[in-house]
Tab-separated table of C-alpha atoms and ligand atoms in Angstrom:
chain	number	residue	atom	x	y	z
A	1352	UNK	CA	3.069	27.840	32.341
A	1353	UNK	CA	0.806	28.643	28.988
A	1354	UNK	CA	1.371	26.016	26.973
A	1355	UNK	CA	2.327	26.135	23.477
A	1356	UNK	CA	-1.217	25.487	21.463
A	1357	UNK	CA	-0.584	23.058	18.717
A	1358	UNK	CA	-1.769	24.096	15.187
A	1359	UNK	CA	-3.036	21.022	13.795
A	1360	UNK	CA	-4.804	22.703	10.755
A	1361	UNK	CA	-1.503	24.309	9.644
A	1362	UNK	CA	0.456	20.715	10.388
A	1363	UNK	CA	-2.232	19.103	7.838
A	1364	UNK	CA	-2.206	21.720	5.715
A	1365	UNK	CA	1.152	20.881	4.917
A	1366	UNK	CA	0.589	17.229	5.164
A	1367	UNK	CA	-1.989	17.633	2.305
A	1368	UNK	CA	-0.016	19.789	0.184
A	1369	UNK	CA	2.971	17.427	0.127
A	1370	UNK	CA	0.268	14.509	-0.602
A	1371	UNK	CA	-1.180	16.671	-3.446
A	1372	UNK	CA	2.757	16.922	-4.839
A	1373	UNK	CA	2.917	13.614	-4.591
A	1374	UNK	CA	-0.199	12.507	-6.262
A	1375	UNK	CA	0.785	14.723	-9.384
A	1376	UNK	CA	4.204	12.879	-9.587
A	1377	UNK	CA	1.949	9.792	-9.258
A	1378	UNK	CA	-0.605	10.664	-12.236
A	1379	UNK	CA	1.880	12.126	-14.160
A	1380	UNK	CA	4.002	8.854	-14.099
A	1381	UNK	CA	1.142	6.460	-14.243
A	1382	UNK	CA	-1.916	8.228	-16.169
A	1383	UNK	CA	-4.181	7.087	-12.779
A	1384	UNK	CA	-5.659	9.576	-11.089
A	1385	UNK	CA	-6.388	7.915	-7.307
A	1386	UNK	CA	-9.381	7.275	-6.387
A	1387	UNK	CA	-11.631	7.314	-3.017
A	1388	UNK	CA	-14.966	5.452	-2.889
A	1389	UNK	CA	-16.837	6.877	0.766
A	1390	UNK	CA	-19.743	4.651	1.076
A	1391	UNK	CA	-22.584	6.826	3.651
A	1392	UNK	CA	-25.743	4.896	4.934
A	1393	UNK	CA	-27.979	7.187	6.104
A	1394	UNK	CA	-28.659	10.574	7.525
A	1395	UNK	CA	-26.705	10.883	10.391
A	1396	UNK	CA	-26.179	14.814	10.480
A	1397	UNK	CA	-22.136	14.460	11.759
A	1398	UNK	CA	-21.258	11.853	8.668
A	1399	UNK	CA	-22.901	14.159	6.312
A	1400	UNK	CA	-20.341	16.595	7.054
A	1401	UNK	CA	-17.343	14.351	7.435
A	1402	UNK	CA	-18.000	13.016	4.216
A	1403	UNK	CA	-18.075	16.103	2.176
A	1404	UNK	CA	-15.200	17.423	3.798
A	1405	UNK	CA	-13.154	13.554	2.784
A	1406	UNK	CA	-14.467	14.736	-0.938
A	1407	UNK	CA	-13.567	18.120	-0.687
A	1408	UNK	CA	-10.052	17.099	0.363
A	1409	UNK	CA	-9.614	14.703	-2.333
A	1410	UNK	CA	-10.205	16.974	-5.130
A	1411	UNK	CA	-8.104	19.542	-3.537
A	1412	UNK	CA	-5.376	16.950	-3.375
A	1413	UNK	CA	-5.556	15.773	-7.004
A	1414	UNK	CA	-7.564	12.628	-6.565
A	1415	UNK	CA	-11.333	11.434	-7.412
A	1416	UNK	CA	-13.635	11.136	-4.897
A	1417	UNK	CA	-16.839	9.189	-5.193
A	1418	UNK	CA	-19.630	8.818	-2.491
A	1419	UNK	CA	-22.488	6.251	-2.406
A	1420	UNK	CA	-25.524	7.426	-0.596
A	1421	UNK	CA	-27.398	4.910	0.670
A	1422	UNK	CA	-30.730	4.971	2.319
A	1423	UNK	CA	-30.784	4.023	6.443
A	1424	UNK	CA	-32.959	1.141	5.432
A	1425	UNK	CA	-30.007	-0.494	3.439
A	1426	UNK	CA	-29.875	-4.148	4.225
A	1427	UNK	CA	-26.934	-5.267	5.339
A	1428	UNK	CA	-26.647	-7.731	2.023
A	1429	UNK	CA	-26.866	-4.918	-0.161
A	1430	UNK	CA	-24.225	-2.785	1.467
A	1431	UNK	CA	-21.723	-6.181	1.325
A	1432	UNK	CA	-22.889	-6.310	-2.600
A	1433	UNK	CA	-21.681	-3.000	-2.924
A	1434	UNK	CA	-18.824	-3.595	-1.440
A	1435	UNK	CA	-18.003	-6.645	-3.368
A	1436	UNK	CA	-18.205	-4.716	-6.424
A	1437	UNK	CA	-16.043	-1.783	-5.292
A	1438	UNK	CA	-13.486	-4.680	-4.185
A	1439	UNK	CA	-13.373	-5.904	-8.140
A	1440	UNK	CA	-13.427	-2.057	-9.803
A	1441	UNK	CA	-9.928	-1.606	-10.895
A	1442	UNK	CA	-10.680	2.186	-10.899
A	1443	UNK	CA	-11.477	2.246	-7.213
A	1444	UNK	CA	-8.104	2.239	-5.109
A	1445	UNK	CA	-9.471	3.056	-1.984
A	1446	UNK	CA	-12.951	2.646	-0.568
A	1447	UNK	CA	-14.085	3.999	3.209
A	1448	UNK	CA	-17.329	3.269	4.871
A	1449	UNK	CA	-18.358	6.307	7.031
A	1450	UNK	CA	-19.692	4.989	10.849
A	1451	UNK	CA	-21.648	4.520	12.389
A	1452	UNK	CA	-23.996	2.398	10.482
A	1453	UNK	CA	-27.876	1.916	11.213
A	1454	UNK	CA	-28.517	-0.952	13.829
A	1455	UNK	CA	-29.496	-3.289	11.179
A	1456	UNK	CA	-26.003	-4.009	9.445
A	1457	UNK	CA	-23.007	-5.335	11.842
A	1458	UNK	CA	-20.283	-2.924	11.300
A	1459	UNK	CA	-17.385	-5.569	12.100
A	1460	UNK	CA	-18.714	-7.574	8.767
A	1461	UNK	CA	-18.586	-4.455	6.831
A	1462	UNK	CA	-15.220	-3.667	7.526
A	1463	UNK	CA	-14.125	-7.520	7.221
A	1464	UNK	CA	-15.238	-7.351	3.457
A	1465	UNK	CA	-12.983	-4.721	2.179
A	1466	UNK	CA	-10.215	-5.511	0.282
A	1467	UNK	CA	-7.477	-4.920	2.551
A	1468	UNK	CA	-5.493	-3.406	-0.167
A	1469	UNK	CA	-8.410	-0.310	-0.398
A	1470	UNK	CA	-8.706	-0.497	3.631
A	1471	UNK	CA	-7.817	3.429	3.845
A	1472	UNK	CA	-9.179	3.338	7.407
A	1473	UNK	CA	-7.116	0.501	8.470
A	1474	UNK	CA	-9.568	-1.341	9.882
A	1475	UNK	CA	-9.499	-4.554	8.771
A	1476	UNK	CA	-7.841	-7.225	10.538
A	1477	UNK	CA	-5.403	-7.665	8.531
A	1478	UNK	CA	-3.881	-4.205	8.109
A	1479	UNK	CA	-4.621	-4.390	11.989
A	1480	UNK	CA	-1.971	-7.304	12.224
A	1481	UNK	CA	0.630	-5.916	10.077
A	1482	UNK	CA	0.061	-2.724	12.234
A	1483	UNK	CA	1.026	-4.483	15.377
A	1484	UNK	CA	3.646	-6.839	14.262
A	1485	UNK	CA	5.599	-3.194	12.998
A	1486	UNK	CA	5.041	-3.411	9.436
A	1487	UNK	CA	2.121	-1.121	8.784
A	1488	UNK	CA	0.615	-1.374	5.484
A	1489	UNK	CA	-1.597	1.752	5.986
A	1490	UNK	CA	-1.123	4.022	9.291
A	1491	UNK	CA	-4.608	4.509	10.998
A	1492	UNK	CA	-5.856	7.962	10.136
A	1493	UNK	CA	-6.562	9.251	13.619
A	1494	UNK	CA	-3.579	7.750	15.533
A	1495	UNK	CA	-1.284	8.662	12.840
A	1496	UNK	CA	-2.321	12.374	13.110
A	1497	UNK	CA	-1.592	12.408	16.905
A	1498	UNK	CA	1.841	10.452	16.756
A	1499	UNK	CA	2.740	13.309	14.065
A	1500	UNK	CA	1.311	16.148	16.161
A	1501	UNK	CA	3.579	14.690	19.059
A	1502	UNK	CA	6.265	14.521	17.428
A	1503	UNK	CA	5.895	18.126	16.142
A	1504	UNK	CA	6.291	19.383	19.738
A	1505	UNK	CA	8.730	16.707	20.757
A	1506	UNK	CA	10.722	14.886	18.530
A	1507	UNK	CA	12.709	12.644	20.672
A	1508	UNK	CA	9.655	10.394	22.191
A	1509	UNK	CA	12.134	7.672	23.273
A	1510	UNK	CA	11.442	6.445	27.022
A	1511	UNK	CA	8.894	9.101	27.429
A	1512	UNK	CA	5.299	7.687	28.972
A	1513	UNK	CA	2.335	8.027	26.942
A	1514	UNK	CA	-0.940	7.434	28.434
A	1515	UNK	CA	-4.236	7.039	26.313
A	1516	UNK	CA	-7.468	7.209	27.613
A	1517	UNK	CA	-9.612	5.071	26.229
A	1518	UNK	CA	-9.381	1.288	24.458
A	1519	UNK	CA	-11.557	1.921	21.153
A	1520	UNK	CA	-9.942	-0.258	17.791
A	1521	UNK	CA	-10.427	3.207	15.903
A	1522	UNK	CA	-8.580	5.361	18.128
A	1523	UNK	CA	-6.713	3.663	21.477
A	1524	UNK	CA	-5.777	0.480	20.567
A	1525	UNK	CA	-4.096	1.090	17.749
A	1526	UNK	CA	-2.752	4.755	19.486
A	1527	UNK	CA	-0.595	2.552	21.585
A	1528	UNK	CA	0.742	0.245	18.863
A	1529	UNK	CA	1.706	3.028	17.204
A	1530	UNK	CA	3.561	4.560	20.075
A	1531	UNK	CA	5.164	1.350	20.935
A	1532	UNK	CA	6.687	0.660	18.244
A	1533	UNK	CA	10.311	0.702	17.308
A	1534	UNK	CA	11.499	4.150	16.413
A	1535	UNK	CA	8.802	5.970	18.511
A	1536	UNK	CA	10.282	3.976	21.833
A	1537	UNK	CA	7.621	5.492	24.123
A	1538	UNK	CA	6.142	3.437	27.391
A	1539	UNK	CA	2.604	3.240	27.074
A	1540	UNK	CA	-0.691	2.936	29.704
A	1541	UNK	CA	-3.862	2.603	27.983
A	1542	UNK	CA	-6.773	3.482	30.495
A	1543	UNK	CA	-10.425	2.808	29.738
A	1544	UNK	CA	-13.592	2.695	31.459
A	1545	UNK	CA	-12.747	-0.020	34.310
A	1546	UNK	CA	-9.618	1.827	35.164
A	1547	UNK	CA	-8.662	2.824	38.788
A	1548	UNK	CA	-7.245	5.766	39.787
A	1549	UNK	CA	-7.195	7.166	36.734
A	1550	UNK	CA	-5.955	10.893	38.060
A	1551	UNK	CA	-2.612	8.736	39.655
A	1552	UNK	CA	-1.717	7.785	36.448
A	1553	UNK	CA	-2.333	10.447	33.965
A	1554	UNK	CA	-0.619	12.858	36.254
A	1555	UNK	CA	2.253	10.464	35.267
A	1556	UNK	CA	1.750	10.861	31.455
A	1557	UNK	CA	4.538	12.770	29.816
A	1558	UNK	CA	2.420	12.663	26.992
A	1559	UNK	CA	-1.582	12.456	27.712
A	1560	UNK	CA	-3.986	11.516	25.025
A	1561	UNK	CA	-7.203	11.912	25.345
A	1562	UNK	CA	-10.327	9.979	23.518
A	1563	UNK	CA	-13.501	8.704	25.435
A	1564	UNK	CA	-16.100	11.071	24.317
A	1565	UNK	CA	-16.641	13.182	27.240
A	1566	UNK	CA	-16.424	16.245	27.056
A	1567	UNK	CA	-13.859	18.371	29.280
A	1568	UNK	CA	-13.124	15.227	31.645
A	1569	UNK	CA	-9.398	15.531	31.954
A	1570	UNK	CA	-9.282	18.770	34.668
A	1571	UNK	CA	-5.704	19.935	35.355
A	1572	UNK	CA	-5.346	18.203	37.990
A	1573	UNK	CA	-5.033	14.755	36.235
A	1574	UNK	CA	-2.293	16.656	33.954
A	1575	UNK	CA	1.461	16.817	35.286
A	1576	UNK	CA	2.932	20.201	34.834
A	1577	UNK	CA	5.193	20.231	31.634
A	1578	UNK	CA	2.983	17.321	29.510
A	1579	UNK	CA	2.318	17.210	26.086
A	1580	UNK	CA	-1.454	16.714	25.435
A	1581	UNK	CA	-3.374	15.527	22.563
A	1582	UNK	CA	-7.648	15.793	22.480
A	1583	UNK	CA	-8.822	13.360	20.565
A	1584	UNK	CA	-12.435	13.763	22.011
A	1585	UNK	CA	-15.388	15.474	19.642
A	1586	UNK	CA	-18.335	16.373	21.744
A	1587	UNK	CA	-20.845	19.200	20.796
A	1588	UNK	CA	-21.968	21.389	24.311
A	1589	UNK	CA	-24.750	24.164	23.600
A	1590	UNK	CA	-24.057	23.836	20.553
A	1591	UNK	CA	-20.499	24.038	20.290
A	1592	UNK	CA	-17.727	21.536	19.612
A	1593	UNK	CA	-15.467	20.597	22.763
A	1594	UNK	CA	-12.741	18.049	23.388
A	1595	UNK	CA	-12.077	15.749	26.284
A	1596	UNK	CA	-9.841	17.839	27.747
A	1597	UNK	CA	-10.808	21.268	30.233
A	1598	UNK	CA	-8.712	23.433	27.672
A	1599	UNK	CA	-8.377	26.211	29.291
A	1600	UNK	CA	-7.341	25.426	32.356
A	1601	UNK	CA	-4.957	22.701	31.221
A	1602	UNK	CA	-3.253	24.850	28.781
A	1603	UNK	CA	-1.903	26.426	31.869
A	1604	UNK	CA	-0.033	23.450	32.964
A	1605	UNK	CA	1.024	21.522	29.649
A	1606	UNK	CA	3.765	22.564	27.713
A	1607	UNK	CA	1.694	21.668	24.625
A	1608	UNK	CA	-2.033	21.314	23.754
A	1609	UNK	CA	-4.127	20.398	20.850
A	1610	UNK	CA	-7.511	22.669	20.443
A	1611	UNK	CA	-10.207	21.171	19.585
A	1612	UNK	CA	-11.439	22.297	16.667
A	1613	UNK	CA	-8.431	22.262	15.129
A	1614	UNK	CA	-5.842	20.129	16.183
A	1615	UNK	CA	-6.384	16.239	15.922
A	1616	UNK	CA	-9.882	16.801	13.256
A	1617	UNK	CA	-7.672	17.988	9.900
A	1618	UNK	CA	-4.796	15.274	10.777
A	1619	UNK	CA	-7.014	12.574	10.077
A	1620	UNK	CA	-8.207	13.392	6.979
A	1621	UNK	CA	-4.993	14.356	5.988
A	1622	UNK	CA	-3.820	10.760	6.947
A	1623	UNK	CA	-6.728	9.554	5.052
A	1624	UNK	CA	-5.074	11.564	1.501
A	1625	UNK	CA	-1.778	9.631	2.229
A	1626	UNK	CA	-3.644	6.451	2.542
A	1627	UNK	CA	-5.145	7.100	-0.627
A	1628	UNK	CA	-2.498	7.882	-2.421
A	1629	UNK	CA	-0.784	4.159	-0.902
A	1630	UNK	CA	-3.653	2.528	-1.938
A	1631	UNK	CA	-3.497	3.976	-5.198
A	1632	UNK	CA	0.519	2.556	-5.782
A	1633	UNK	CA	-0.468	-1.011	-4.449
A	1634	UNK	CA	-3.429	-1.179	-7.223
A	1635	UNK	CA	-1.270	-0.033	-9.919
A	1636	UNK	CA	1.442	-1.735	-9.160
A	1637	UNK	CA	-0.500	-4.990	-8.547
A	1638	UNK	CA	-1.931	-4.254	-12.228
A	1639	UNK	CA	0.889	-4.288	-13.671
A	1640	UNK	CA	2.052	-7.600	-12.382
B	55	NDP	P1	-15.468	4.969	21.776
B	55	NDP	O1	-16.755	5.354	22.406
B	55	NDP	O2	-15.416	3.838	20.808
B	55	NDP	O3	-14.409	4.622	22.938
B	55	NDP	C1	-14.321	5.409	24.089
B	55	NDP	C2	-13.284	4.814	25.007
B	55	NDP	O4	-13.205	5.642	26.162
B	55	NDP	C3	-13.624	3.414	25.490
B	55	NDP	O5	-12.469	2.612	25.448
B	55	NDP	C4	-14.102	3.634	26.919
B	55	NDP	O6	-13.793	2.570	27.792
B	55	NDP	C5	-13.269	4.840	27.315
B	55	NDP	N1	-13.932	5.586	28.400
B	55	NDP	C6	-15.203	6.018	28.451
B	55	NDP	N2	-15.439	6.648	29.623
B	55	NDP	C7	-14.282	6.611	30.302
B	55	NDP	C8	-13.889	7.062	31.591
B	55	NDP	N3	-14.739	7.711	32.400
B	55	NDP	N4	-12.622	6.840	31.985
B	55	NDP	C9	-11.745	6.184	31.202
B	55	NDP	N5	-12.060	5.718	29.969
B	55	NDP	C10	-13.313	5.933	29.538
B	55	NDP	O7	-14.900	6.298	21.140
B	55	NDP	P2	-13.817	6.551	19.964
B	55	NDP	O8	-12.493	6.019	20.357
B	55	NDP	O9	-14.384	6.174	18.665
B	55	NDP	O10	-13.781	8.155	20.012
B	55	NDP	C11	-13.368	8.853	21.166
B	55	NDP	C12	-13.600	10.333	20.928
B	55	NDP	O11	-12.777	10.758	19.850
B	55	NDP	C13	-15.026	10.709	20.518
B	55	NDP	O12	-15.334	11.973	21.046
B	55	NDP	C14	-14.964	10.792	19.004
B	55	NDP	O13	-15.935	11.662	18.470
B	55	NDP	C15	-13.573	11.343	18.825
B	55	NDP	N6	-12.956	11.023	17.532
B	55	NDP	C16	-12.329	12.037	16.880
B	55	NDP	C17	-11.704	11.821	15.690
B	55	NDP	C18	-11.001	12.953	15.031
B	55	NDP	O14	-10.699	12.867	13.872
B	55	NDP	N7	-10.703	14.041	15.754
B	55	NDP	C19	-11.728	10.507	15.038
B	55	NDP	C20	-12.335	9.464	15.856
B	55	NDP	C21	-12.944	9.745	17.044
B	55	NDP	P3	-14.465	1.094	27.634
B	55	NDP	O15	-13.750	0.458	26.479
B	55	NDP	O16	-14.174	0.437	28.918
B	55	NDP	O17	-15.919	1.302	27.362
């Protein structure tokens, strides 16, 4: 079998484009143009990037985009200052702090101090409660991309068993809510580091996603023939960017496969526009209250 290789740029292409319709109706209606704060500590090399392609995609889309650059030796007082005053500023909707952050300032009490109504990530705890209780206020960027890259291959995910590799609150925790929840129907297995026998159970996976960070771990023999699989996994090899999964010889054995680049990368910011946008309506409408 040479499985069908999902085209997750053209998927968020069109993701983006109906987002950028959107936020015109939005503006048009309101006189708000949306508005995305990215706060970056530091010079990691990878978040440099990341962020200017969150800003590039903004303006495409319609929206502002701001980002803070802040030295590695910010305290971790000064970023929550910041923060505090993006929380207040009526003409910030959404605000995202790019990670990792320098060993000095705890990323959990970053993310607890942004207002969970401009919590485009989705981290905070309680966006991370509505999430699981089925009443999602935002949809987590990355996860969301996946479920809608699933679906695009296979649209009735009902009974079907997904396994995730890996347990991360970014990427496979809230995966499996996501998967689990009403509507979506599928049985989930979420596998991590202190799993056994991993290969006997994501041979089992109708649908195998894949994020730990290492690069070309799941071999085609952990695949079953027929499965739908998703790479989550960014890892740079001589130089080059690679997935979790051995592409090429899995792509012989799935019926579907994401590349990486390009498959699960341009769904997430493309989640991130939507989330945005959301933020953007709760603000207003909160406003005008
Ligand atoms: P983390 O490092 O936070 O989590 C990795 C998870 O994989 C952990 O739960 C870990 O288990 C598990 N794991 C590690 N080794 C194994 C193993 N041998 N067998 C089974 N499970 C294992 O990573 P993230 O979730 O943040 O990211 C995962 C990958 O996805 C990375 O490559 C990252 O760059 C990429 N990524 C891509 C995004 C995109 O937009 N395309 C967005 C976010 C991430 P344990 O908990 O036991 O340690």
């Amino acid at each position: 079998m040479s499985a069908t290789i999902i085209d997750g740029k053209a998927i968020a292409k069109q993701l983006r484009e109906e987002t950028a319709k959107q936020v015109a109706t939005f503006t048009e209606q309101t006189g708000v143009t949306p508005h995305l704060v990215v706060v970056l500590v530091g010079e990691d090399a990878a978040s440099q990037v990341y962020v200017r392609n969150k800003e590039k995609a903004c303006l495409t889309a319609g929206m502002k985009s701001t980002i803070h650059r802040l030295s590695a030796e910010t305290s971790q007082t000064e970023l929550l200052e910041l923060i505090d005053q993006l929380n207040r500023d009526q003409q910030t909707h959404g605000i995202l702090v790019q990670l990792p952050l320098p060993g000095q300032i705890e990323e959990q009490a970053v993310l607890d101090a942004i207002s969970p109504l401009k919590d485009v990530d989705a981290f905070h705890p309680e966006n991370v409660g509505l999430l699981a209780q089925g009443r999602a206020r935002f949809l987590p960027c990355t996860p969301a991309g996946c479920l809608q890259l699933i679906q695009h291959v296979c649209p009735e995910t009902s009974g079907k068993h997904a396994v995730i590799l890996g347990r991360s609150e970014i990427v496979g925790k809230p995966m499996g809510l996501l998967l689990i929840q009403r509507g979506v129907d599928a049985t989930v297995t979420t596998c991590h580091s202190r799993t056994k026998n991993l290969a006997a159970i994501t041979s089992q996976a109708d649908i195998l996603i894949a994020a730990i960070g290492k690069a070309n771990f799941v071999t085609a023999e952990m695949v079953k023939p027929g499965a739908i699989v998703i790479d989550v996994g960014i890892n740079r090899v001589d130089g080059k960017l690679v997935g979790d999964v051995d592409f090429q010889a899995v792509s012989e054995i799935a019926s579907a496969i994401t590349p990486v680049p390009g498959g699960v990368g341009p769904m997430t910011i493309a989640n991130l526009l939507k989330n945005a946008l959301t933020a953007a309506r709760i603000q207003v409408s909160q406003q005008a209250e």
